[in-house]
Amino acid sequence: MKNKIFLTILIIFTCLFSACAFQDEWPDTYDDVEWEEITREEAVEIWSSYDTHTVRKGPVTIWQKWIGTSPQKWWPCLINGDSYDNVQAEIALSTVGKLTVNPENEESNVLFYREKGNSNLVKIERPPVSDGSEYVSDYVIDIYERGWSVVKKHYRADFSSYEFFYIKY
């Protein structure tokens, strides 16, 4: 009897204190948002109204989907970084990538959008860039809510595969 109780408690603690993947429905995907294109200067102005000095703490929930797979819900995922400029999230043993951005530092081919009538939601599209060799970068779309990534979409340059992340703080 003691072994069963100990095993049950061990399983509960393992689920509570480790990032476990669970199949789950998608969170808000922002697919129904009406976007309007803005300039880099407008994006910089919008970012200046956000709090970029406070680093979020605590766990986040991340949904991950690859082409041909069911979505996975990861929780708790940790936020790492000592300043707004270098914050990342981790799932299991890998990283989701940067959760923040400075629009001033983006490449020249980047496109900026905001939700129509709302500056709290900004989308940044990063089209593929060729460096002159055979390598071509991915097509990346990020959506930021008040300066923090809530959607990360990475498409292969030829659009043959993708990886999506939806993040809830």
Coordinates of C-alpha atoms in Angstrom, one line a residue:
M1 CA 0.0 0.0 0.0
K2 CA 2.8 2.4 0.9
N3 CA 4.5 1.7 -2.5
K4 CA 1.3 2.6 -4.4
I5 CA 0.9 5.9 -2.5
F6 CA 4.6 6.7 -3.0
L7 CA 4.3 6.0 -6.7
T8 CA 1.2 8.1 -7.0
I9 CA 2.8 11.0 -5.3
L10 CA 5.9 10.6 -7.4
I11 CA 3.9 10.7 -10.6
I12 CA 2.0 13.8 -9.5
F13 CA 5.3 15.7 -8.6
T14 CA 6.9 14.6 -11.9
C15 CA 4.0 16.1 -13.8
L16 CA 4.0 19.3 -11.7
F17 CA 7.7 20.0 -11.9
S18 CA 8.7 18.9 -15.4
A19 CA 7.7 20.1 -18.8
C20 CA 5.3 17.5 -20.2
A21 CA 3.9 17.4 -23.6
F22 CA 0.1 17.0 -23.8
Q23 CA -2.1 17.0 -26.8
D24 CA -4.5 19.9 -26.6
E25 CA -6.6 22.2 -28.6
W26 CA -5.1 25.4 -29.9
P27 CA -5.1 28.6 -28.0
D28 CA -6.0 31.9 -29.6
T29 CA -4.2 31.8 -33.0
Y30 CA -4.9 35.4 -34.1
D31 CA -6.0 34.1 -37.5
D32 CA -9.1 36.3 -37.5
V33 CA -7.2 39.6 -36.8
E34 CA -7.5 42.3 -39.4
W35 CA -4.0 43.6 -40.0
E36 CA -2.9 47.0 -41.5
E37 CA 0.7 47.5 -42.7
I38 CA 2.8 50.1 -40.8
T39 CA 6.3 51.5 -41.3
R40 CA 9.3 50.6 -39.3
E41 CA 9.1 54.1 -37.7
E42 CA 5.6 53.5 -36.6
A43 CA 6.6 50.1 -35.1
V44 CA 9.4 51.8 -33.2
E45 CA 7.0 54.4 -31.9
I46 CA 4.5 51.7 -30.8
W47 CA 7.4 49.8 -29.0
S48 CA 8.3 53.0 -27.2
S49 CA 4.9 52.9 -25.5
Y50 CA 5.6 49.4 -24.1
D51 CA 7.3 48.4 -20.9
T52 CA 10.7 47.0 -22.2
H53 CA 12.4 47.3 -18.9
T54 CA 10.5 44.5 -17.0
V55 CA 11.4 40.9 -17.7
R56 CA 8.6 38.5 -17.2
K57 CA 9.1 35.8 -14.7
G58 CA 7.4 32.5 -14.0
P59 CA 6.3 29.6 -16.3
V60 CA 4.5 30.0 -19.6
T61 CA 2.4 27.6 -21.6
I62 CA 3.5 26.9 -25.2
W63 CA 1.7 25.0 -27.9
Q64 CA 3.9 23.6 -30.6
K65 CA 2.9 22.2 -34.0
W66 CA 5.0 20.8 -36.8
I67 CA 3.6 19.9 -40.3
G68 CA 1.8 16.6 -40.1
T69 CA 1.6 16.3 -36.3
S70 CA -0.9 17.0 -33.7
P71 CA -0.4 20.1 -31.5
Q72 CA 1.5 19.6 -28.3
K73 CA 0.9 21.6 -25.2
W74 CA 4.0 22.2 -23.0
W75 CA 3.7 23.5 -19.5
P76 CA 5.4 24.7 -17.4
C77 CA 8.0 26.3 -19.7
L78 CA 10.6 28.5 -18.2
I79 CA 11.6 32.1 -19.3
N80 CA 15.3 32.7 -19.3
G81 CA 17.1 36.1 -19.7
D82 CA 18.3 39.0 -17.6
S83 CA 16.9 41.8 -19.7
Y84 CA 14.1 42.4 -22.2
D85 CA 16.6 42.2 -25.1
N86 CA 17.7 38.6 -24.5
V87 CA 14.6 36.8 -23.1
Q88 CA 14.0 33.2 -24.4
A89 CA 11.6 30.4 -23.5
E90 CA 12.5 26.7 -23.2
I91 CA 10.5 23.6 -23.9
A92 CA 11.9 20.4 -22.7
L93 CA 15.6 20.6 -23.7
S94 CA 15.2 23.0 -26.6
T95 CA 14.5 26.7 -26.9
V96 CA 11.7 28.5 -28.6
G97 CA 13.9 31.5 -29.4
K98 CA 13.7 35.1 -28.5
L99 CA 10.4 36.3 -27.0
T100 CA 11.1 40.0 -27.5
V101 CA 12.4 42.2 -30.3
N102 CA 13.6 45.7 -31.1
P103 CA 12.0 46.9 -34.4
E104 CA 14.9 49.2 -35.0
N105 CA 17.3 46.2 -35.3
E106 CA 15.3 44.3 -37.9
E107 CA 16.5 43.7 -41.5
S108 CA 15.5 46.1 -44.2
N109 CA 13.1 43.6 -45.9
V110 CA 11.0 43.1 -42.8
L111 CA 7.3 44.0 -43.0
F112 CA 5.4 45.4 -40.0
Y113 CA 1.7 45.2 -39.3
R114 CA -0.6 46.2 -36.4
E115 CA -4.1 45.0 -35.6
K116 CA -6.5 47.5 -37.2
G117 CA -7.3 50.1 -34.6
N118 CA -5.1 48.6 -31.9
S119 CA -1.4 49.1 -31.2
N120 CA -1.2 46.3 -28.6
L121 CA -0.9 43.6 -31.3
V122 CA 1.9 43.9 -33.8
K123 CA 2.9 41.3 -36.5
I124 CA 6.4 41.2 -38.0
E125 CA 7.0 39.2 -41.2
R126 CA 10.6 38.3 -42.1
P127 CA 10.7 37.0 -45.7
P128 CA 13.5 34.7 -46.8
V129 CA 16.9 36.2 -47.5
S130 CA 19.5 34.6 -49.6
D131 CA 23.1 35.2 -48.7
G132 CA 24.3 34.5 -52.3
S133 CA 25.1 30.8 -51.6
E134 CA 22.6 28.0 -51.7
Y135 CA 21.3 28.8 -48.2
V136 CA 18.1 30.7 -47.9
S137 CA 16.6 31.7 -44.6
D138 CA 13.2 30.6 -43.4
Y139 CA 10.1 32.7 -43.7
V140 CA 9.3 33.8 -40.1
I141 CA 6.2 35.4 -38.8
D142 CA 6.0 36.7 -35.2
I143 CA 3.1 38.3 -33.4
Y144 CA 3.8 40.4 -30.4
E145 CA 1.3 41.5 -27.7
R146 CA 2.6 44.6 -26.0
G147 CA 6.1 43.7 -27.0
W148 CA 6.0 40.0 -26.0
S149 CA 5.8 37.2 -28.6
V150 CA 2.5 35.3 -28.6
V151 CA 3.0 33.6 -32.0
K152 CA 6.1 32.3 -33.7
K153 CA 5.8 30.7 -37.1
H154 CA 8.8 29.3 -39.0
Y155 CA 8.2 28.2 -42.6
R156 CA 11.0 26.6 -44.6
A157 CA 11.9 28.9 -47.5
D158 CA 10.3 26.5 -50.0
F159 CA 7.2 26.2 -47.7
S160 CA 7.6 22.4 -47.5
S161 CA 7.4 22.4 -43.7
Y162 CA 6.7 24.6 -40.8
E163 CA 6.9 24.9 -37.0
F164 CA 4.4 27.0 -35.0
F165 CA 4.6 28.1 -31.4
Y166 CA 1.7 29.8 -29.5
I167 CA 2.7 31.3 -26.2
K168 CA 0.5 32.2 -23.2
Y169 CA 2.0 34.1 -20.3

